[in-house]
Tab-separated table of C-alpha atoms in Angstrom:
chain	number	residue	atom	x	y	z
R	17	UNK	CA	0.000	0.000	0.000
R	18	UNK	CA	1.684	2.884	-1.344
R	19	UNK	CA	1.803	5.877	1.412
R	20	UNK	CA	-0.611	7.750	-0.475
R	21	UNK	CA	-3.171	5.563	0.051
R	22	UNK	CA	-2.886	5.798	4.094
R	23	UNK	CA	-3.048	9.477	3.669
R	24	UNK	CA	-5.928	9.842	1.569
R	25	UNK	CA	-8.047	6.835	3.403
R	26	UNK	CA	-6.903	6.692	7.048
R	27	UNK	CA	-5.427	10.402	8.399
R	28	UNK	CA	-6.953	11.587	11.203
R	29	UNK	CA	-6.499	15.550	10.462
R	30	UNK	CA	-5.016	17.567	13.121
R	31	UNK	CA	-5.616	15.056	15.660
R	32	UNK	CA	-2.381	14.600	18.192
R	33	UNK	CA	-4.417	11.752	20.292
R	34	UNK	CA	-6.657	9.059	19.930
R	35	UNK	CA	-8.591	6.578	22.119
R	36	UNK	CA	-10.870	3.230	21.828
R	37	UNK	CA	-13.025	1.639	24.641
R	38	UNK	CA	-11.569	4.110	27.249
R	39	UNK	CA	-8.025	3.638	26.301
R	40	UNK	CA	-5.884	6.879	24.700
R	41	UNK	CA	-3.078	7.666	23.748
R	42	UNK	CA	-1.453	11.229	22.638
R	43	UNK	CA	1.615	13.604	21.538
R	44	UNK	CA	2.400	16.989	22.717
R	45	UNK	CA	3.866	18.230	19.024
R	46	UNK	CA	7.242	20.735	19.723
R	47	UNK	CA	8.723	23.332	17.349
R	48	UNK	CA	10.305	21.184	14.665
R	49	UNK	CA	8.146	18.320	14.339
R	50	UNK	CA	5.667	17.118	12.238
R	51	UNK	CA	2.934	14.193	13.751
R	52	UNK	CA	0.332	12.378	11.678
R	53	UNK	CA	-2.113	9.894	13.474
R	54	UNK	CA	-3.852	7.200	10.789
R	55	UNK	CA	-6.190	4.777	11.678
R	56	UNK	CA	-5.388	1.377	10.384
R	57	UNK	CA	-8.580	-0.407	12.288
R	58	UNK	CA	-12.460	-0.346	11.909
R	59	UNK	CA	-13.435	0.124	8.814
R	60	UNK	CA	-10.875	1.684	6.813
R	61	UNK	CA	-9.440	1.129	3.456
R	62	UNK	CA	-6.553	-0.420	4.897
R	63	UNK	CA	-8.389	-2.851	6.704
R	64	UNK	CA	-10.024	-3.682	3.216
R	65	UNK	CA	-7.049	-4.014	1.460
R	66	UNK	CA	-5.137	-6.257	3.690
R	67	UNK	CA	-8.450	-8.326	4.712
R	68	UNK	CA	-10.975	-8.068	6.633
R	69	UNK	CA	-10.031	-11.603	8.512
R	70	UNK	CA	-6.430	-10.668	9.073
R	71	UNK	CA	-4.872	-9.370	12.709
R	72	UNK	CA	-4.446	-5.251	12.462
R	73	UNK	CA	-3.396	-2.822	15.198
R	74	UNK	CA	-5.740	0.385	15.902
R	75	UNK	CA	-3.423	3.129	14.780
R	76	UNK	CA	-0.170	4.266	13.083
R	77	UNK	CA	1.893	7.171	13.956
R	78	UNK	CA	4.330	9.041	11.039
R	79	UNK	CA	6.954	11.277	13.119
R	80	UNK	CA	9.610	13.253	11.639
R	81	UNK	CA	11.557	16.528	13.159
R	82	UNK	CA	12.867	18.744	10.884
R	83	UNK	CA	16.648	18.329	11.733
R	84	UNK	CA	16.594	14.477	11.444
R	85	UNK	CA	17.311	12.573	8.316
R	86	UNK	CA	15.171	9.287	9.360
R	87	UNK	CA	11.315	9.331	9.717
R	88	UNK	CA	9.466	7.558	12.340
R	89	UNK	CA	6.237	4.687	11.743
R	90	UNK	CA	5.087	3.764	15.181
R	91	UNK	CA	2.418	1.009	15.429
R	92	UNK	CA	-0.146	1.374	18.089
R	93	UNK	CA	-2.439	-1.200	19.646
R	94	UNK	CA	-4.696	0.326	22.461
R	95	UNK	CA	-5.612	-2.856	24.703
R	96	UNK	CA	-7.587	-3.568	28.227
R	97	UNK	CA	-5.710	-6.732	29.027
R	98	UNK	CA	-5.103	-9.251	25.980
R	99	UNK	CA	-1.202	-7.923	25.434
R	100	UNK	CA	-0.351	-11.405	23.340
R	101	UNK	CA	-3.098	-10.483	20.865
R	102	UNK	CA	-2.057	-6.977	20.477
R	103	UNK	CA	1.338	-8.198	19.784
R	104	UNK	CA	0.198	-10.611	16.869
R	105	UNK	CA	-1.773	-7.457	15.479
R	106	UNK	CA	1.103	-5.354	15.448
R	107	UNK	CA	3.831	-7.699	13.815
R	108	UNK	CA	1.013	-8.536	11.307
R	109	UNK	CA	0.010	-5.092	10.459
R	110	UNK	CA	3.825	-4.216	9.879
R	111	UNK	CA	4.573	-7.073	7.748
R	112	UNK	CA	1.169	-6.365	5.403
R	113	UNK	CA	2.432	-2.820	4.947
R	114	UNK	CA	6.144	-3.752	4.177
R	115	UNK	CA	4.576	-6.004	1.555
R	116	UNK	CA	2.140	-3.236	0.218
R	117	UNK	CA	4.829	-1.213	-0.431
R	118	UNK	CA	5.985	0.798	2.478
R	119	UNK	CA	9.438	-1.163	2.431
R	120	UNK	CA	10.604	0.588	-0.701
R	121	UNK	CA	11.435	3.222	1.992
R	122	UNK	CA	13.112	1.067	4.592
R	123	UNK	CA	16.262	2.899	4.498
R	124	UNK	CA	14.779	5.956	6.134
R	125	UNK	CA	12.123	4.420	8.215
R	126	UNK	CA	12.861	3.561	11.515
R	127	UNK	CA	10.190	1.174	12.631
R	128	UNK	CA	8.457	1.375	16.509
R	129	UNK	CA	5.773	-0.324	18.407
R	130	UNK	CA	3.634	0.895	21.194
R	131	UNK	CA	1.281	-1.593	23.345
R	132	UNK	CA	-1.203	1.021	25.302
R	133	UNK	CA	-2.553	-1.410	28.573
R	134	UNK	CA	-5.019	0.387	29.747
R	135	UNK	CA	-6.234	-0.402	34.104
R	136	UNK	CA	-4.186	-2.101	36.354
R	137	UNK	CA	-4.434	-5.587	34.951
R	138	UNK	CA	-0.966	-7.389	34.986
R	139	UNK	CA	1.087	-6.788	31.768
R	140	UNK	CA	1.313	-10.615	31.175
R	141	UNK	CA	3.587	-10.775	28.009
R	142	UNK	CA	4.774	-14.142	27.057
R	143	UNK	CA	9.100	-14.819	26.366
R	144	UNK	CA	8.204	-15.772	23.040
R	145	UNK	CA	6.249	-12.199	21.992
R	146	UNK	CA	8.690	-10.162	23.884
R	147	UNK	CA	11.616	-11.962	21.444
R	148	UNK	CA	9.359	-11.637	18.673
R	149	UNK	CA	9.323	-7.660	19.304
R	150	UNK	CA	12.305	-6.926	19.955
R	151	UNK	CA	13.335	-9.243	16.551
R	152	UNK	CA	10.656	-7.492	14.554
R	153	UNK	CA	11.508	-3.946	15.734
R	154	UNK	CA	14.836	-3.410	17.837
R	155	UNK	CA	15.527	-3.730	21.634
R	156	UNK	CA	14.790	0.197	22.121
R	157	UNK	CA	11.978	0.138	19.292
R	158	UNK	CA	9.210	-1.000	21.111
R	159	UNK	CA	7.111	-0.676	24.667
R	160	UNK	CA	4.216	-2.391	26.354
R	161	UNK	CA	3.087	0.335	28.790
R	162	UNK	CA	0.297	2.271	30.613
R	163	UNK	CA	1.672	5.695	29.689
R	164	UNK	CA	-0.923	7.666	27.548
R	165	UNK	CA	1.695	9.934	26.635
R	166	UNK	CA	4.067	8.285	23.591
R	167	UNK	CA	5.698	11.489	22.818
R	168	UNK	CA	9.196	10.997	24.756
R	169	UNK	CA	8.999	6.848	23.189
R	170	UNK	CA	9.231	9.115	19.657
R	171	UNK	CA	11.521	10.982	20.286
R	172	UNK	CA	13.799	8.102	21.939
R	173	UNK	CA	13.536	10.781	24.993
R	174	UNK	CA	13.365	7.519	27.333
């Protein structure tokens, strides 16, 4: 799926957060940066495109600051408790886009995923997902956490 497609079909226009069943996530933009929330989920194009039956996360985040060379795609999967699952939707939903076209562009993309757990349920993440992560994205490139906030993860800021 060329990156035209995601703009035309699944931008969210100046939106800088997003939330599903309760669960949100946002970015507090600074000078010098440029943030673009898409919705991957539901009933988007996207979703058509790739199959309706096949595992998607909720939302993808394009980040680029103006002095930096590489360009950001940040997966997002908003969840309540099932943090296996979300995984699964979030390896899947890079792969499908990598084959639709978005790897052409590899060299500057740096690729990141974010797990939102919403309550206090027990992140319960299972060896095997955590190693499929960190194989999929990097050992920095990816966090299961409660923080609504996923500006500093961005930015590499933490």
């Amino acid at each position: 799926m060329p990156f035209n497609d995601l703009l035309m079909t699944c931008l969210l226009v100046s939106e800088r957060s997003f939330s599903e069943s309760g669960v949100r996530v946002s970015v507090q933009t600074r000078q010098g940066e440029e943030i673009l929330f898409f919705r991957l989920d539901q009933e988007s194009y996207f979703r058509q495109r790739i199959g309706k039956s096949n595992p998607i996360c909720d939302l993808l985040i394009f980040y680029a600051h103006k002095d930096k060379q590489e360009k950001i795609l940040c997966l997002i999967e908003l969840k309540g408790r099932d943090v296996n699952h979300a995984v699964e939707q979030i390896i899947a939903t890079k792969q499908s886009l990598e084959s639709n076209g978005l790897k052409d562009f590899s060299a500057n993309i740096i690729w990141k995923a974010y797990i939102r757990i919403h309550g206090s349920a027990p992140i319960n993440l299972k060896e095997k997902n955590m190693d499929g992560l960190e194989q999929v994205f990097g050992k920095r490139n990816y966090r299961v956490r409660r923080d609504q906030d996923v500006g500093a993860f961005l930015r590499s800021d933490k």
